[in-house]
Amino acid sequence: MSSSHAKDPSFLGGRIPPEIESMSKNLKDVDQELFRKILKAVVSALEGKDCREVMKSIAESSVIPQERLSHIIAGMHRVLSEAIRIPTPVLKQEAFKEDLRELRIPEDFITDFCSVVFGNRRAVLEAAASQKDPQLPTVADFKWRVDVAISTSSLARALQPSVLMQMKLSDGSFHRFEVPVSKFQDLRYNVALILKEMNDLEKRSILKIQD
Amino acid sequence: MADVDAVKSLSGLLNGIAQKVYYNNSDITEELLKTELYPELPQEEFKALHEKMKGLLKSIATADMDHAQLEAFLTAQTKKQGGGGVSAEQAAALSRFWKSQHIRVRESLLAQSRWEPSLRGLSWRVDLQTATSRGDAAHSGPVALMELELGRVGQDSEFVCLEFDEAKINQVLKKMTEIQESIDRIVHRT
């Protein structure tokens, strides 16, 4: 029995992404200082920061041709993205190192990768990654007002309370609308029901996906 | 026999006027009402009847009369001399009509003074994220998706889709409690 049958599949899955394969081919002649510079910039990028200036200065100050650099950067970005996707209970450090060794990545660089994936920067990277998920807008601001229409052009004695709501959403849009008192009761009841559902969901431990 | 028909026609007329003026039914026209309800009546007489009933309904509706006020009003109208008064029959028809329709008419009038879109409906669901393409979803909690239906009278609805996590729902619920307290204070006073 060959040893490859006993090993779990790589954290990268069945097929190694092409940018990672080409990265390992291009890592020759890259010294640790340069590697660490690029790694720092890639981590910044994953956190959502703009690193065009940094990348530009790396490209200008290095002897390595730009095309090779772009393969390296793309590969490093992919390695980190894939590693961050997998929750830490599942991704074991030793297995991760083995997978990278199989890609013929030098040991020093493997250590550097580990310090990002298993270090204290990880939480920030995970938070930044979840921002990029498909999302619906959320309510950024919610103002309200209770009005009583005393009299109108159509009704001399209205005496009708109603709620005016103004919501500012995370996508920048505004929605202002009126909620008649009866509809408001409905709305309040439903929101309370939603909260109850959410609480019940958390209590049901079978839905906590354990690895 | 004639009396029953007269009563029916009058009720029909009042309902027709309500349909046109208060319930936004554009199919009802004055000509239609005449043809259906008073085919034998001369044109000017029908017009006069129509205008009179319309005017009376308007007074009753604008004042949002309660039972006592309506009785007083109708009694005064029956006592009027000349052509301006109403017959006992007409008063009875108006009274019957208002008893059954006043809530609906009032709603319609209130809606005429609503210029903002109102909340017409709400649907929601609670999801639990199990996986996402870019992040670690195992740590995220339940997510509520809400769809609000907003619209103005006579216009199509706009649907607004929103997402809430548990903390946000809690915040919103707190605000709703504040709103309820505010409403209770006002309703108590009036």
Coordinates of C-alpha atoms in Angstrom, one line a residue:
Chain A
M1 CA 0.0 0.0 0.0
S2 CA 1.5 3.3 -1.0
S3 CA 1.6 6.1 1.6
S4 CA -0.5 8.4 -0.6
H5 CA -3.6 6.3 0.2
A6 CA -3.3 6.8 3.9
K7 CA -3.0 10.6 3.7
D8 CA -6.1 12.8 3.8
P9 CA -6.7 15.0 0.7
S10 CA -4.9 18.3 0.8
F11 CA -6.7 21.3 2.3
L12 CA -6.8 22.6 -1.2
G13 CA -9.1 19.8 -2.3
G14 CA -8.7 17.3 -5.1
R15 CA -7.2 19.7 -7.7
I16 CA -4.5 22.1 -6.8
P17 CA -5.5 25.5 -8.0
P18 CA -3.3 26.6 -11.0
E19 CA -2.1 29.8 -9.3
I20 CA -0.7 27.8 -6.4
E21 CA 1.1 25.4 -8.7
S22 CA 2.7 28.3 -10.7
M23 CA 3.6 30.0 -7.4
S24 CA 5.6 27.1 -6.2
K25 CA 7.4 27.0 -9.6
N26 CA 8.3 30.7 -9.2
L27 CA 9.5 30.7 -5.6
K28 CA 13.1 29.9 -6.6
D29 CA 15.4 32.9 -6.0
V30 CA 12.9 34.5 -3.7
D31 CA 14.6 35.4 -0.4
Q32 CA 12.8 35.4 2.9
E33 CA 12.8 39.1 3.1
L34 CA 11.0 39.5 -0.2
F35 CA 8.6 36.7 0.7
R36 CA 7.7 38.3 4.0
K37 CA 7.1 41.7 2.3
I38 CA 4.8 40.1 -0.2
L39 CA 3.1 38.1 2.5
K40 CA 2.4 41.2 4.6
A41 CA 0.9 43.0 1.5
V42 CA -1.3 40.0 0.7
V43 CA -2.6 39.8 4.3
S44 CA -3.4 43.5 4.0
A45 CA -5.3 42.9 0.8
L46 CA -7.3 40.1 2.4
E47 CA -8.2 42.4 5.3
G48 CA -9.7 44.7 2.7
K49 CA -7.1 47.4 2.6
D50 CA -5.8 49.0 -0.6
C51 CA -2.3 47.8 -1.2
R52 CA -1.6 49.0 -4.7
E53 CA 1.1 51.4 -3.5
V54 CA 2.8 48.7 -1.5
M55 CA 2.7 46.2 -4.4
K56 CA 4.0 48.8 -6.8
S57 CA 7.0 49.5 -4.5
I58 CA 7.7 45.8 -4.1
A59 CA 7.7 45.3 -7.9
E60 CA 10.0 48.3 -8.4
S61 CA 12.5 47.4 -5.8
S62 CA 12.8 43.7 -6.7
V63 CA 15.1 42.1 -9.2
I64 CA 12.4 39.5 -9.9
P65 CA 10.4 40.2 -13.1
Q66 CA 6.9 41.4 -12.7
E67 CA 5.3 38.4 -14.3
R68 CA 6.9 36.0 -11.9
L69 CA 5.9 38.3 -9.0
S70 CA 2.3 38.3 -10.1
H71 CA 2.3 34.5 -10.1
I72 CA 3.7 34.4 -6.6
I73 CA 1.3 37.0 -5.3
A74 CA -1.7 35.3 -6.8
G75 CA -0.6 31.9 -5.4
M76 CA 0.0 33.3 -1.9
H77 CA -3.4 35.0 -1.9
R78 CA -5.1 31.7 -2.9
V79 CA -3.2 29.7 -0.2
L80 CA -4.3 32.1 2.5
S81 CA -7.9 32.5 1.2
E82 CA -8.4 28.7 1.1
A83 CA -6.8 28.2 4.5
I84 CA -9.0 30.9 6.2
R85 CA -12.1 29.3 4.7
I86 CA -11.6 26.1 6.7
P87 CA -12.3 26.4 10.4
T88 CA -9.4 25.9 12.7
P89 CA -10.7 22.8 14.5
V90 CA -10.7 21.1 11.0
L91 CA -7.4 22.4 9.6
K92 CA -4.6 20.9 11.6
Q93 CA -1.3 22.7 11.5
E94 CA 0.7 19.6 10.8
A95 CA -1.5 18.5 7.9
F96 CA -1.4 22.1 6.5
K97 CA 2.4 22.0 6.6
E98 CA 2.5 18.6 4.9
D99 CA 0.2 19.8 2.2
L100 CA 2.5 22.8 1.5
R101 CA 5.6 20.5 1.6
E102 CA 4.0 18.4 -1.1
L103 CA 3.8 21.6 -3.2
R104 CA 7.6 21.9 -2.8
I105 CA 7.3 25.2 -0.9
P106 CA 10.4 25.9 1.1
E107 CA 10.2 25.1 4.9
D108 CA 10.9 28.8 6.0
F109 CA 8.0 30.0 3.9
I110 CA 5.7 27.3 5.3
T111 CA 6.5 28.6 8.7
D112 CA 5.6 32.1 7.6
F113 CA 2.3 30.9 6.2
C114 CA 1.5 29.1 9.4
S115 CA 2.1 32.2 11.5
V116 CA -0.6 33.9 9.5
V117 CA -3.1 31.1 9.3
F118 CA -2.7 30.0 12.9
G119 CA -1.7 33.2 14.5
N120 CA -3.6 36.0 16.1
R121 CA -4.2 37.8 12.8
R122 CA -6.6 35.0 11.8
A123 CA -9.7 36.5 13.5
V124 CA -9.3 39.7 11.5
L125 CA -8.9 37.8 8.3
E126 CA -12.0 35.7 9.0
A127 CA -14.1 38.8 9.8
A128 CA -13.0 40.5 6.6
A129 CA -13.8 37.4 4.6
S130 CA -17.3 37.2 5.9
Q131 CA -18.0 40.8 4.8
K132 CA -17.7 39.6 1.2
D133 CA -20.5 37.0 1.5
P134 CA -23.7 37.7 -0.4
Q135 CA -25.7 39.9 1.9
L136 CA -29.0 41.8 1.9
P137 CA -28.9 45.3 3.2
T138 CA -29.2 45.7 7.0
V139 CA -30.8 48.6 8.9
A140 CA -28.1 51.1 9.7
D141 CA -30.4 53.6 11.4
F142 CA -34.1 53.4 12.4
K143 CA -36.0 56.5 13.5
W144 CA -39.7 56.7 14.3
R145 CA -42.4 59.1 15.2
V146 CA -46.0 58.6 16.5
D147 CA -48.4 61.1 14.9
V148 CA -52.1 61.7 15.5
A149 CA -54.0 63.2 12.6
I150 CA -56.5 65.6 14.3
S151 CA -58.2 66.8 11.2
T152 CA -57.7 66.5 7.5
S153 CA -59.1 67.9 4.3
S154 CA -61.3 64.9 3.9
L155 CA -62.2 64.2 7.5
A156 CA -63.0 66.9 10.0
R157 CA -62.3 64.8 13.1
A158 CA -59.7 62.1 12.3
L159 CA -58.0 61.5 15.7
Q160 CA -56.1 58.7 14.1
P161 CA -52.7 57.7 15.6
S162 CA -50.1 56.3 13.2
V163 CA -46.5 55.5 13.3
L164 CA -44.0 57.0 10.8
M165 CA -40.8 55.1 10.3
Q166 CA -37.6 56.1 8.6
M167 CA -35.0 53.5 7.9
K168 CA -31.5 54.1 6.6
L169 CA -30.1 50.9 5.1
S170 CA -26.5 49.8 4.8
D171 CA -26.6 50.3 1.1
G172 CA -27.3 54.0 1.6
S173 CA -31.0 53.9 0.7
F174 CA -33.7 55.6 2.8
H175 CA -37.2 54.2 3.3
R176 CA -39.9 56.3 4.9
F177 CA -43.3 54.8 5.4
E178 CA -46.3 55.0 7.6
V179 CA -47.6 52.1 9.7
P180 CA -51.2 52.2 10.8
V181 CA -51.6 51.2 14.4
S182 CA -53.2 47.9 13.6
K183 CA -50.4 47.0 11.2
F184 CA -47.9 48.1 13.8
Q185 CA -49.2 45.5 16.3
D186 CA -48.8 42.9 13.5
L187 CA -45.2 44.1 12.9
R188 CA -44.3 44.0 16.6
Y189 CA -45.7 40.5 17.0
N190 CA -43.8 39.2 14.0
V191 CA -40.5 40.7 15.2
A192 CA -41.0 39.1 18.6
L193 CA -41.7 35.8 16.8
I194 CA -38.5 36.1 14.8
L195 CA -36.5 36.6 18.0
K196 CA -38.1 33.6 19.6
E197 CA -37.3 31.5 16.5
M198 CA -33.7 32.6 16.6
N199 CA -33.4 31.8 20.3
D200 CA -35.0 28.3 19.7
L201 CA -32.6 27.7 16.8
E202 CA -29.6 28.3 19.0
K203 CA -30.9 26.0 21.6
R204 CA -31.2 23.1 19.2
S205 CA -27.7 21.7 19.4
I206 CA -28.1 19.3 16.6
L207 CA -27.9 22.2 14.3
K208 CA -24.5 23.2 15.7
I209 CA -22.3 21.7 13.0
Q210 CA -19.6 19.8 15.0
D211 CA -16.5 18.7 13.2
Chain B
M1 CA -94.4 46.6 -4.3
A2 CA -93.3 50.0 -5.6
D3 CA -92.0 50.9 -2.2
V4 CA -89.7 47.9 -2.1
D5 CA -88.3 48.8 -5.4
A6 CA -87.8 52.4 -4.4
V7 CA -86.0 51.3 -1.3
K8 CA -83.7 49.0 -3.3
S9 CA -83.0 51.7 -5.9
L10 CA -82.1 54.2 -3.2
S11 CA -79.8 51.7 -1.5
G12 CA -78.3 51.0 -4.8
L13 CA -77.7 54.6 -5.4
L14 CA -76.0 55.2 -2.1
N15 CA -73.8 52.2 -2.7
G16 CA -73.0 53.4 -6.2
I17 CA -72.0 56.8 -4.9
A18 CA -69.8 55.3 -2.3
Q19 CA -68.1 53.0 -4.9
K20 CA -67.3 56.0 -7.0
V21 CA -66.4 58.6 -4.5
Y22 CA -64.9 56.6 -1.6
Y23 CA -63.9 53.2 -2.9
N24 CA -62.2 54.3 -6.2
N25 CA -64.3 52.2 -8.4
S26 CA -64.0 53.9 -11.8
D27 CA -66.5 51.6 -13.5
I28 CA -69.4 53.3 -11.7
T29 CA -70.6 56.5 -13.5
E30 CA -73.7 58.7 -13.0
E31 CA -75.1 57.4 -16.3
L32 CA -74.7 53.8 -15.2
L33 CA -76.5 54.5 -12.0
K34 CA -79.4 56.2 -13.8
T35 CA -79.7 53.4 -16.3
E36 CA -79.6 50.6 -13.8
L37 CA -81.6 52.1 -10.9
Y38 CA -83.8 54.9 -12.3
P39 CA -84.4 54.2 -16.0
E40 CA -87.9 55.8 -15.9
L41 CA -86.9 59.0 -14.0
P42 CA -86.3 62.2 -16.1
Q43 CA -82.7 63.2 -16.4
E44 CA -82.9 66.5 -14.4
E45 CA -84.8 64.7 -11.5
F46 CA -82.2 62.0 -11.3
K47 CA -79.4 64.5 -11.4
A48 CA -81.0 66.4 -8.5
L49 CA -81.5 63.2 -6.5
H50 CA -77.9 62.1 -7.2
E51 CA -76.5 65.5 -6.1
K52 CA -78.6 65.6 -3.0
M53 CA -77.6 62.1 -1.9
K54 CA -74.0 62.8 -2.7
G55 CA -74.0 66.0 -0.7
L56 CA -75.7 64.3 2.3
L57 CA -73.2 61.5 2.3
K58 CA -70.3 64.0 2.1
S59 CA -71.6 65.8 5.2
I60 CA -72.1 62.6 7.1
A61 CA -68.7 61.2 6.1
T62 CA -66.6 64.3 6.7
A63 CA -68.1 64.7 10.1
D64 CA -67.7 61.0 10.7
M65 CA -71.1 61.1 12.5
D66 CA -71.9 58.5 15.2
H67 CA -75.3 57.1 15.6
A68 CA -76.7 59.9 17.7
Q69 CA -75.3 62.6 15.5
L70 CA -76.6 60.9 12.4
E71 CA -80.2 60.6 13.8
A72 CA -80.1 64.3 14.8
F73 CA -78.8 65.3 11.3
L74 CA -81.4 63.2 9.5
T75 CA -84.2 64.4 11.7
A76 CA -83.2 68.0 10.9
Q77 CA -83.1 67.2 7.2
T78 CA -86.6 65.7 7.2
K79 CA -88.0 68.8 8.9
K80 CA -86.6 71.0 6.2
Q81 CA -89.2 72.7 4.0
G82 CA -89.1 72.9 0.3
G83 CA -87.0 70.8 -2.0
G84 CA -84.0 70.6 0.3
G85 CA -85.3 68.1 2.8
V86 CA -85.3 64.4 2.7
S87 CA -88.2 62.0 2.9
A88 CA -88.5 59.5 5.7
E89 CA -87.6 56.8 3.2
Q90 CA -84.4 58.5 2.2
A91 CA -83.5 59.1 5.8
A92 CA -84.0 55.4 6.6
A93 CA -81.9 54.4 3.6
L94 CA -79.1 56.8 4.6
S95 CA -79.2 55.5 8.1
R96 CA -79.0 51.8 7.0
F97 CA -76.2 52.6 4.6
W98 CA -74.1 54.5 7.2
K99 CA -74.5 51.7 9.8
S100 CA -72.9 49.2 7.5
Q101 CA -70.4 51.3 5.6
H102 CA -69.1 54.0 7.9
I103 CA -65.9 52.1 8.9
R104 CA -65.0 51.5 5.3
V105 CA -65.7 55.1 4.2
R106 CA -63.7 56.4 7.1
E107 CA -60.8 54.2 6.2
S108 CA -60.9 55.5 2.7
L109 CA -60.9 59.1 3.8
L110 CA -58.0 58.5 6.2
A111 CA -56.1 57.0 3.3
Q112 CA -56.6 60.1 1.3
S113 CA -54.5 62.0 3.8
R114 CA -51.6 59.5 3.7
W115 CA -48.9 60.7 1.5
E116 CA -46.1 58.4 2.5
P117 CA -46.2 54.8 1.4
S118 CA -47.6 52.6 4.0
L119 CA -46.7 49.2 5.2
R120 CA -49.0 46.8 3.5
G121 CA -47.4 43.5 4.4
L122 CA -44.5 41.6 5.9
S123 CA -42.9 38.2 5.3
W124 CA -39.9 36.8 6.9
R125 CA -37.8 33.7 7.5
V126 CA -34.9 32.7 9.8
D127 CA -31.9 31.0 8.2
L128 CA -28.9 29.4 9.7
Q129 CA -25.8 29.8 7.6
T130 CA -24.0 26.6 7.1
A131 CA -21.4 27.6 4.5
T132 CA -20.3 30.5 2.5
S133 CA -18.0 30.8 -0.5
R134 CA -15.5 33.0 1.3
G135 CA -15.7 32.7 5.0
D136 CA -16.0 30.5 8.0
A137 CA -19.8 30.3 8.6
A138 CA -19.7 27.9 11.4
H139 CA -19.4 30.7 13.9
S140 CA -22.2 32.8 12.6
G141 CA -25.6 32.7 14.2
P142 CA -29.2 32.7 12.8
V143 CA -30.0 35.4 10.2
A144 CA -33.5 36.8 9.8
L145 CA -34.6 37.8 6.3
M146 CA -37.5 40.2 6.1
E147 CA -39.5 41.5 3.2
L148 CA -41.5 44.7 3.7
E149 CA -44.3 45.5 1.3
L150 CA -44.6 49.3 1.0
G151 CA -47.1 51.1 -1.2
R152 CA -49.3 54.1 -1.7
V153 CA -53.0 53.9 -2.5
G154 CA -53.6 53.0 -6.1
Q155 CA -49.9 52.3 -6.8
D156 CA -48.0 49.0 -7.0
S157 CA -46.1 47.9 -4.0
E158 CA -42.4 48.2 -3.5
F159 CA -40.7 45.3 -1.8
V160 CA -37.8 46.0 0.5
C161 CA -35.6 43.0 1.6
L162 CA -33.6 43.3 4.7
E163 CA -31.3 41.1 6.8
F164 CA -31.0 41.1 10.6
D165 CA -28.8 39.3 13.0
E166 CA -30.0 38.5 16.5
A167 CA -28.5 41.7 18.1
K168 CA -30.3 43.8 15.5
I169 CA -33.7 42.1 16.0
N170 CA -33.3 42.8 19.7
Q171 CA -32.6 46.5 19.0
V172 CA -35.6 46.7 16.7
L173 CA -37.9 45.0 19.3
K174 CA -36.8 47.5 22.0
K175 CA -37.7 50.4 19.7
M176 CA -41.1 48.8 19.0
T177 CA -41.7 48.6 22.8
E178 CA -41.0 52.3 23.0
I179 CA -43.3 53.0 20.1
Q180 CA -46.1 51.0 21.8
E181 CA -45.7 52.9 25.0
S182 CA -45.9 56.1 23.1
I183 CA -49.1 55.0 21.3
D184 CA -50.6 53.8 24.6
R185 CA -50.0 57.2 26.2
I186 CA -51.8 59.0 23.3
V187 CA -54.7 56.6 22.9
H188 CA -55.2 56.8 26.7
R189 CA -55.5 60.6 26.5
T190 CA -58.0 60.7 23.5

